[in-house]
Tab-separated table of C-alpha atoms and ligand atoms in Angstrom:
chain	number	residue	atom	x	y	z
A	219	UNK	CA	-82.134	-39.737	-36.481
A	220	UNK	CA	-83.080	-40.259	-33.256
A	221	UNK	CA	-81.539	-42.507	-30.463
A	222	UNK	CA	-84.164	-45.210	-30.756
A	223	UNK	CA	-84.407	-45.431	-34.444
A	224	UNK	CA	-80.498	-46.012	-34.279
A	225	UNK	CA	-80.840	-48.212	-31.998
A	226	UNK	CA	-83.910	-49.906	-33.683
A	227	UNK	CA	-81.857	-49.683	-37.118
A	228	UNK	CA	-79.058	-51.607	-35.486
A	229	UNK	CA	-81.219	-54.235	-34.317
A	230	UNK	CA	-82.369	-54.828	-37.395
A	231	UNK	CA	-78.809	-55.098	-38.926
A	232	UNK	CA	-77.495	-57.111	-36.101
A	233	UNK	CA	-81.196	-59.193	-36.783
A	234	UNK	CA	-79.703	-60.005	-40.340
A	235	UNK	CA	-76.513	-60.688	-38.949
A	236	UNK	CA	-78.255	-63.239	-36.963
A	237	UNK	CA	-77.902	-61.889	-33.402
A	238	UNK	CA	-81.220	-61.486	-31.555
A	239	UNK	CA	-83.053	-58.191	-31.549
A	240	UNK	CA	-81.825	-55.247	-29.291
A	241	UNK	CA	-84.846	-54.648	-26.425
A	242	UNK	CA	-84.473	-51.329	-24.405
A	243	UNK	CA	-86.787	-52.242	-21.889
A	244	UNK	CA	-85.472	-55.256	-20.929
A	245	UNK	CA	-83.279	-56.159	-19.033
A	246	UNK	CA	-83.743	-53.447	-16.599
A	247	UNK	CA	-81.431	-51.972	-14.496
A	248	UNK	CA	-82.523	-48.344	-13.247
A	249	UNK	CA	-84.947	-46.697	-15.117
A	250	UNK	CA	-82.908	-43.646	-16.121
A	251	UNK	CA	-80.701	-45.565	-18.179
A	252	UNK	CA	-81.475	-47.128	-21.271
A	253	UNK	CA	-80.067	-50.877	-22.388
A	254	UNK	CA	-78.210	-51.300	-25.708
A	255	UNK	CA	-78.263	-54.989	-26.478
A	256	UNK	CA	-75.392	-55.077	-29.033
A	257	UNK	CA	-72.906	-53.452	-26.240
A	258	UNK	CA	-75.032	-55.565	-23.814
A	259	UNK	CA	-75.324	-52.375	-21.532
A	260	UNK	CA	-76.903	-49.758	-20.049
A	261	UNK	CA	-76.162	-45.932	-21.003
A	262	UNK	CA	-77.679	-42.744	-19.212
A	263	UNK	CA	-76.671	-38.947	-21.304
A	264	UNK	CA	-76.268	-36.774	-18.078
A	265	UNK	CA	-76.779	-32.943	-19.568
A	266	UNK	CA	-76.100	-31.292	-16.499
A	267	UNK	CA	-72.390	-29.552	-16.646
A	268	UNK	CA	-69.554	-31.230	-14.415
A	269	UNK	CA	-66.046	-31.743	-13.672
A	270	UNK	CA	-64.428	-34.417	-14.804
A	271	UNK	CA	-63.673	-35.795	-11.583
A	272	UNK	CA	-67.537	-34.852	-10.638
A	273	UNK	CA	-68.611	-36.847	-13.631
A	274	UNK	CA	-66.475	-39.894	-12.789
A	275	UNK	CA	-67.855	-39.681	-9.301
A	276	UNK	CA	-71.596	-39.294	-10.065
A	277	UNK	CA	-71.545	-42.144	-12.373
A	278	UNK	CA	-69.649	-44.117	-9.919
A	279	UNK	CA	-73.024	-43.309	-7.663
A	280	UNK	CA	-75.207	-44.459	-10.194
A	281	UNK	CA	-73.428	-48.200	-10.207
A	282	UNK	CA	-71.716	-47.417	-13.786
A	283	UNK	CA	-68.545	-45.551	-14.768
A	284	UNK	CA	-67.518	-42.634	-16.641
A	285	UNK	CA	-68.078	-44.083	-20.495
A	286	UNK	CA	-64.953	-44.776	-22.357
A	287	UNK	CA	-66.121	-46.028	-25.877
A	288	UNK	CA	-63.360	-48.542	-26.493
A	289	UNK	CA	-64.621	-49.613	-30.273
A	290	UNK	CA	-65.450	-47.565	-33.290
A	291	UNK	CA	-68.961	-49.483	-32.801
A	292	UNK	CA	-69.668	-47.637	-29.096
A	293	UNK	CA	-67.832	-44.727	-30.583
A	294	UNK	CA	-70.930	-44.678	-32.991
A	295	UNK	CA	-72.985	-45.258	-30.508
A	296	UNK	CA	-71.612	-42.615	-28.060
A	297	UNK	CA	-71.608	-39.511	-30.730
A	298	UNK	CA	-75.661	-40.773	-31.813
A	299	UNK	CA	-76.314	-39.953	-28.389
A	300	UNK	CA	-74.766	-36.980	-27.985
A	301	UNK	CA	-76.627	-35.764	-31.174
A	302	UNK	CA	-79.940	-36.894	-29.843
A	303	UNK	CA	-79.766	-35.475	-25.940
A	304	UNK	CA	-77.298	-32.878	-26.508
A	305	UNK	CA	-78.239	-31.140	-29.410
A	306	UNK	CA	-76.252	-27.772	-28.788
A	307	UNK	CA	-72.934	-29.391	-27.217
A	308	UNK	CA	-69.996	-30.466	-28.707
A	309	UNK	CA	-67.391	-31.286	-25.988
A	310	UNK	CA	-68.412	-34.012	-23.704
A	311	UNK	CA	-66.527	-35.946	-21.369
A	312	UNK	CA	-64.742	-39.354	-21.482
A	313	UNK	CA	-63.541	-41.880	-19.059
A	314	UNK	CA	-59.802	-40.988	-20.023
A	315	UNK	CA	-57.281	-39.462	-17.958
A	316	UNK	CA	-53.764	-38.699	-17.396
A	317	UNK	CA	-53.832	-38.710	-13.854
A	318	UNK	CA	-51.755	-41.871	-12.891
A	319	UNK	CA	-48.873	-40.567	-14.776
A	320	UNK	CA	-48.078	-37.605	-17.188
A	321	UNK	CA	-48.863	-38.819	-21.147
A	322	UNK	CA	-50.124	-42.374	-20.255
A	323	UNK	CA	-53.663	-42.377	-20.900
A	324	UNK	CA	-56.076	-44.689	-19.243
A	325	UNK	CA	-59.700	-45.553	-19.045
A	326	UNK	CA	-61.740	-46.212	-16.345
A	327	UNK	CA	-60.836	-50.016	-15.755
A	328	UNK	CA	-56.774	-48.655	-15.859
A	329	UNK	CA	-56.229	-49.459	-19.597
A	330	UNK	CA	-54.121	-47.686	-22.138
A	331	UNK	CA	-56.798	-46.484	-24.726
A	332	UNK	CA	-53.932	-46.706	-27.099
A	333	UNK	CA	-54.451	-50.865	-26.831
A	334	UNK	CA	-58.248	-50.148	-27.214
A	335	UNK	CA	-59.165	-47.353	-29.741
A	336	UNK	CA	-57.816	-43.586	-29.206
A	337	UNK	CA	-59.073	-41.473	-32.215
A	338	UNK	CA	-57.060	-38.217	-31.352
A	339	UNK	CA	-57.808	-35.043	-32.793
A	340	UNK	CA	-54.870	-33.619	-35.286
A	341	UNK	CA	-52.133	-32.756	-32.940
A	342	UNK	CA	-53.312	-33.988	-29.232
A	343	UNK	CA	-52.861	-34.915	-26.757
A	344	UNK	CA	-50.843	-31.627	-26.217
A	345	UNK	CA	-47.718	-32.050	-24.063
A	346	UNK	CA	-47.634	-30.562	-20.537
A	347	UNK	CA	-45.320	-27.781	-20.752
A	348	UNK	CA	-43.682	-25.551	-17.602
A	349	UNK	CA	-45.867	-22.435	-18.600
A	350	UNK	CA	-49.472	-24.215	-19.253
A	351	UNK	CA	-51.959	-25.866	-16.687
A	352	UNK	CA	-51.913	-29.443	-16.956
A	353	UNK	CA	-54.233	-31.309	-19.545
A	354	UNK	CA	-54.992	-34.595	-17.517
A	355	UNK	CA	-58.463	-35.493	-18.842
A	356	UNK	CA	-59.898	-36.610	-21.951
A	357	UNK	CA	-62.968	-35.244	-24.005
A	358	UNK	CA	-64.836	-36.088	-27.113
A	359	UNK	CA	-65.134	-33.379	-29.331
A	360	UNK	CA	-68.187	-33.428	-32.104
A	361	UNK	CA	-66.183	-34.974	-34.680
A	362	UNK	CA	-65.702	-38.008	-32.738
A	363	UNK	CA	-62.262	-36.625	-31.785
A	364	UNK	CA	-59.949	-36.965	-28.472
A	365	UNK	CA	-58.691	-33.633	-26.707
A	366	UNK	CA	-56.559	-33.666	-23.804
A	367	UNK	CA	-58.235	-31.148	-21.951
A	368	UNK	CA	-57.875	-29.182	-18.142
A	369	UNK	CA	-60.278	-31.400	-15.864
A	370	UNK	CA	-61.685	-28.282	-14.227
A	371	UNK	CA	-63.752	-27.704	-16.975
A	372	UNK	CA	-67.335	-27.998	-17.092
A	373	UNK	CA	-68.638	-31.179	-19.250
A	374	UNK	CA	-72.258	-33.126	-20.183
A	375	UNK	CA	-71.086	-36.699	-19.906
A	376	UNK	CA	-72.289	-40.559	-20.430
A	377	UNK	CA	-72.387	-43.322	-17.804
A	378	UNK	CA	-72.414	-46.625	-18.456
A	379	UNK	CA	-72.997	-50.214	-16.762
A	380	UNK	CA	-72.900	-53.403	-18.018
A	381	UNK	CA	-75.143	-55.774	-18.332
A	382	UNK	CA	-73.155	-58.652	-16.796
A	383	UNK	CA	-72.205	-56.375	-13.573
A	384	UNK	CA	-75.703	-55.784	-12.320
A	385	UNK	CA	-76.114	-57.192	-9.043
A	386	UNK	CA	-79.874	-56.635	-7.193
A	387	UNK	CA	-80.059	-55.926	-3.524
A	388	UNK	CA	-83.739	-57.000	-3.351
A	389	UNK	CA	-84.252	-56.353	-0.288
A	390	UNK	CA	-83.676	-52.368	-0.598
A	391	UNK	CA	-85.516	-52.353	-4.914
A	392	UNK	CA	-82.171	-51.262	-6.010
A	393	UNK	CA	-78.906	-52.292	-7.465
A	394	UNK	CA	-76.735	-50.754	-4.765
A	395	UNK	CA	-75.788	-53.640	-2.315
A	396	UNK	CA	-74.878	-50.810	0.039
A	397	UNK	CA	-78.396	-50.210	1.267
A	398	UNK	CA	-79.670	-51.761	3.686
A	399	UNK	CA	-83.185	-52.270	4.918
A	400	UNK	CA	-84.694	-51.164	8.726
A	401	UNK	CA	-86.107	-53.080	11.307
A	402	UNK	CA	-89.263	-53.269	9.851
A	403	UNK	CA	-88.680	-53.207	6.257
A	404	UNK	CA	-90.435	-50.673	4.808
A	405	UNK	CA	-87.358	-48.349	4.202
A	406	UNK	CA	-83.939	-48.477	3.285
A	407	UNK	CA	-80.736	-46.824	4.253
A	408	UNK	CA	-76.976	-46.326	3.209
A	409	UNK	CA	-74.214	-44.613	4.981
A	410	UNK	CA	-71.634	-42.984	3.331
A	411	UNK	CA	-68.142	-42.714	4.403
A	412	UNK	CA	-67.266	-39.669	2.349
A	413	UNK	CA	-68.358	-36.103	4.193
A	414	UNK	CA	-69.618	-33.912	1.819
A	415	UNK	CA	-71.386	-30.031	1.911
A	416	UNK	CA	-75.311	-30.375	2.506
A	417	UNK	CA	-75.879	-29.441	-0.755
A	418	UNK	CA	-73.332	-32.184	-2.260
A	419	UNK	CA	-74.978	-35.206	-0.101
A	420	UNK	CA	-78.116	-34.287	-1.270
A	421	UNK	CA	-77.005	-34.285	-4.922
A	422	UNK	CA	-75.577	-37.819	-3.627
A	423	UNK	CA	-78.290	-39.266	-2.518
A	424	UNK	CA	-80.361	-37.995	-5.475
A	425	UNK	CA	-77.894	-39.843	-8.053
A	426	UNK	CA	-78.519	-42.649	-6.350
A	427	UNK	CA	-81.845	-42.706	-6.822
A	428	UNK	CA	-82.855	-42.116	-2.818
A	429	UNK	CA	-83.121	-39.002	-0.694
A	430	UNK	CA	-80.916	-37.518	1.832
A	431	UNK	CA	-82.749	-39.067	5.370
A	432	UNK	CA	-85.789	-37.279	6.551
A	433	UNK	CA	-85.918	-37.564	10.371
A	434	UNK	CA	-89.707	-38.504	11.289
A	435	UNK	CA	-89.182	-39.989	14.615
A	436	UNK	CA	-87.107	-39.392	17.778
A	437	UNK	CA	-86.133	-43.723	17.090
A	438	UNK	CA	-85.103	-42.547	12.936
A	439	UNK	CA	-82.873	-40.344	14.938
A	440	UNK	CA	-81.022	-42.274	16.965
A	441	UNK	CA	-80.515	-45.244	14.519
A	442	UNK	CA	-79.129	-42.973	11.809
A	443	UNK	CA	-76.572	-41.048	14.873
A	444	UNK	CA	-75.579	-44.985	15.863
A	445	UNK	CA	-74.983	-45.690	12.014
A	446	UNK	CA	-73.125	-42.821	11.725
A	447	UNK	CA	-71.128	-43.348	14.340
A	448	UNK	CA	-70.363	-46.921	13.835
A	449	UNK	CA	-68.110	-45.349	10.585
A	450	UNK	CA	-66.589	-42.355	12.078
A	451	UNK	CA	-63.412	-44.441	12.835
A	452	UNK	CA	-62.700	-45.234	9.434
A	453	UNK	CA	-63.192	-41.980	7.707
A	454	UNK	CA	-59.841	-40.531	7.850
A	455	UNK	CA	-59.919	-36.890	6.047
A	456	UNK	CA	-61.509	-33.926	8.703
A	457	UNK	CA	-64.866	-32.409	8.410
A	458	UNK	CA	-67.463	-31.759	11.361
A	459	UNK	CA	-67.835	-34.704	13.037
A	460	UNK	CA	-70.714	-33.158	15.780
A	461	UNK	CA	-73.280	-32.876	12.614
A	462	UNK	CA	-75.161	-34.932	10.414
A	463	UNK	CA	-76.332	-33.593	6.962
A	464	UNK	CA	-80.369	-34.272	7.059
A	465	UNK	CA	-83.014	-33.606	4.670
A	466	UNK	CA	-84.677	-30.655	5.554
A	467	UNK	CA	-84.009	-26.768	5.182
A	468	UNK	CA	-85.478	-22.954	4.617
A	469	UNK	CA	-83.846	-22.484	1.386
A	470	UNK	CA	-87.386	-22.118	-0.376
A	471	UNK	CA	-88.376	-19.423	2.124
A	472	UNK	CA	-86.734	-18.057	4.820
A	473	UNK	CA	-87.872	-19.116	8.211
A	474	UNK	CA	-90.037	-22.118	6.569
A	475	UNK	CA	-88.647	-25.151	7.371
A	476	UNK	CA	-89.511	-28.023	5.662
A	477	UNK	CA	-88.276	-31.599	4.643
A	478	UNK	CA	-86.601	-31.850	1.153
A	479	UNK	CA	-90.609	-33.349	0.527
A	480	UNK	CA	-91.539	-30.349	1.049
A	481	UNK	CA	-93.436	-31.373	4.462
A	482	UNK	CA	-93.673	-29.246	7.711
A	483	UNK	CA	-90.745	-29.567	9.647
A	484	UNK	CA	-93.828	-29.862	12.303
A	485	UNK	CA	-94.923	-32.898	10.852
A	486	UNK	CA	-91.422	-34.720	11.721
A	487	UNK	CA	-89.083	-35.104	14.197
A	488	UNK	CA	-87.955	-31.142	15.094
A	489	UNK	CA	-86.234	-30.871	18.136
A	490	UNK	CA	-83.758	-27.870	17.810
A	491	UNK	CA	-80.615	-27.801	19.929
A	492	UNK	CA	-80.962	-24.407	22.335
A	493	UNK	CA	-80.816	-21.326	20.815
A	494	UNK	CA	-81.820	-22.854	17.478
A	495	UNK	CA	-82.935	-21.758	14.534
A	496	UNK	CA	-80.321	-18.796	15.036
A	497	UNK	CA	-80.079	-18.602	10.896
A	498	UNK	CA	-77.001	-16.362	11.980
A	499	UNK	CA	-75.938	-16.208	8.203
A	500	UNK	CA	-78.435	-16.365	4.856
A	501	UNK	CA	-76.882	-19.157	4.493
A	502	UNK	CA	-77.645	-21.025	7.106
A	503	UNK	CA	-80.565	-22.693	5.433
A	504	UNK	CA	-80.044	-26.491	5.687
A	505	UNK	CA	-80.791	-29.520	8.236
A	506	UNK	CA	-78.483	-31.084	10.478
A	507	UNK	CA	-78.740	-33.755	13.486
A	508	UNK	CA	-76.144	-33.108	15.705
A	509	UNK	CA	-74.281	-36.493	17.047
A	510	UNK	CA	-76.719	-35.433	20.570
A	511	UNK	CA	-79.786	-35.966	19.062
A	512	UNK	CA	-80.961	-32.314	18.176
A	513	UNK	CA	-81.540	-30.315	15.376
A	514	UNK	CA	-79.644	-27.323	14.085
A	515	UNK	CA	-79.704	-24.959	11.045
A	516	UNK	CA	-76.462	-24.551	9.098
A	517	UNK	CA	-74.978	-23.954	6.120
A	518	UNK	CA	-75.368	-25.206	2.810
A	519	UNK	CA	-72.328	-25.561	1.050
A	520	UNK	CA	-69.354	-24.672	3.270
A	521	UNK	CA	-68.982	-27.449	6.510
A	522	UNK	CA	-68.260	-31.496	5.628
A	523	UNK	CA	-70.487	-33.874	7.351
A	524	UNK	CA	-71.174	-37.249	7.208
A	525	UNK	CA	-75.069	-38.284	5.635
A	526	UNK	CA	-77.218	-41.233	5.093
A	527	UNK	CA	-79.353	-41.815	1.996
A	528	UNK	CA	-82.588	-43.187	2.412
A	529	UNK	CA	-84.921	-45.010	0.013
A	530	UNK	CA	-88.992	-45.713	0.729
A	531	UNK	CA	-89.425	-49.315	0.033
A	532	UNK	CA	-92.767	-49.181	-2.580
A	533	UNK	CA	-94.938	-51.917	-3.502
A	534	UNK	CA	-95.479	-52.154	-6.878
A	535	UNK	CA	-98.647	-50.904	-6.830
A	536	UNK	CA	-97.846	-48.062	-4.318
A	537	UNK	CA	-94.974	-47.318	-7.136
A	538	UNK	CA	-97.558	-47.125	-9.718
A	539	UNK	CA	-99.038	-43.922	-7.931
A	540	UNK	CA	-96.150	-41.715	-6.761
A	541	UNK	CA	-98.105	-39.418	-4.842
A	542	UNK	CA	-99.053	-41.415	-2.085
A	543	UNK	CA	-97.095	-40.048	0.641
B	17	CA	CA1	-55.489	-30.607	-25.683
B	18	CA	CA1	-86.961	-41.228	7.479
B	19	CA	CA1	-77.916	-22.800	13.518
């Protein structure tokens, strides 16, 4: 049975029951995620493998949190899903973990899922002992089972977001209130405080449904350096503070640079710092702005930088036909 006849089925129950009819298109919230009116929120199946602490933090991007179903009902609900986008998995991720301290499991708002609903598997959650590595994060096994589990592991899991916790940042088309729109409107930007690998902040920016800034002007370039800069004194953990992570790179072709839009570095604001491109390593194949103004190639997926996310602001019409550019 598919997702939307379950969900269609338990309208019509909940119709009988006398509740109104669930709707997945509306309310709307982003349009990966899909609304389930009797939880009165929004659910997105990510398929891609993570961490836990990688799933926690890329539904955390998305506005929602790591899903946690606290009632047999979104228990239900959480396994239908599973079966429908996951087919061929049978461990996914939960928003339970151990983390705070050893043995007291807690969901993503802090709660004991003992208070809520905790459907361990025969046997769990296993005891830390001296000799094995610690079990400090929770998934749901295909039997609708809890396992205690190392968080290293590599999981599918389900975000969620309430209904009654959507805020809309208008100006920016998006529920983040963290964006915030240029000069002139027609784009938006955030600017995060966490440095991350090129390849991380564009993943970042991605989940967050914008795009790791492209650079088009010499003006783009100084705004995003005097962002930047503005939160350098509050980010307190060390990475390399004389670049900024940009969207473009080689990694398609060597020597081709391009933006992540896959237009001509040409076509955009390219001035290299001296000496650059030296693509000393193969790995040098990503963008950075360096906190002077130029460009430089580096590498992907070893320095921390800071980034900015940036988000077109479309018309609705313009949105209607994505490949205007
Ligand atoms: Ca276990
Ligand atoms: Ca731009
Ligand atoms: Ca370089």
């Amino acid at each position: 049975m598919s997702v939307k006849s379950v969900i269609l089925t338990l309208g019509c129950i909940l119709v009988g029951q006398g509740h109104s009819r669930i709707v997945e298109t509306d309310p709307k919230y982003r349009t990966d995620y899909q609304y389930v009116r009797h939880q009165d929120a929004f659910y997105k199946v990510h398929r891609e493998l993570r961490s836990w602490h990688d799933a926690y933090l890329y539904c955390k991007l998305e506005g929602g949190s790591l899903l946690y179903p606290k009632t047999v009902e979104e228990s239900t609900l959480f396994v239908e899903m599973v079966q429908e986008f996951l087919p061929n998995i049978t461990d996914v991720w939960v928003g339970a973990h151990d983390l705070f301290a050893t043995d007291i499991y807690v969901d993503t708002d802090g709660i004991e899922i003992s208070q809520s609903y905790a459907p361990w598997s025969p046997g769990e959650p296993v005891a830390p002992s001296r000799w094995s590595t610690p079990e400090h994060c929770v998934e749901m096994r295909s039997d609708s089972k809890l396992n205690n589990i190392e968080c290293d592991r590599r999981r599918p899991f389900v975000c969620k977001k309430l209904n009654r916790n959507i805020t809309i940042n208008a100006a920016c088309r998006t529920p983040d209130a963290a964006f915030f729109p240029s000069e002139d409107g027609t784009r938006c930007y955030k600017v995060h405080r966490l440095p991350k690998t090129w390849m991380d902040a564009f993943a970042i920016c991605n989940a967050e449904q914008a795009y790791l800034s492209i650079i088009n002007d010499k003006k783009e370039a100084e705004f995003i350096i005097k962002e930047v800069k503005s939160v350098l004194e509050s980010v307190f953990t060390d990475f390399n503070k004389n670049y900024i992570a940009i969207g473009f790179h080689d990694k398609t072709a060597e020597g081709l640079y391009e933006t992540i839009h896959g237009q001509d570095l040409n076509s955009v604001y390219h001035e290299w710092s001296s000496g650059q491109p030296d693509a000393k390593r193969d790995s040098d194949d990503c963008g950075a702005l360096t906190v002077d103004g130029l460009i430089d190639d580096i590498d992907c997926d070893k320095q921390r930088m800071l980034f900015v996310c940036e988000r077109d602001i479309k018309t609705d019409e313009e949105a209607r036909s994505p490949n205007q550019n």
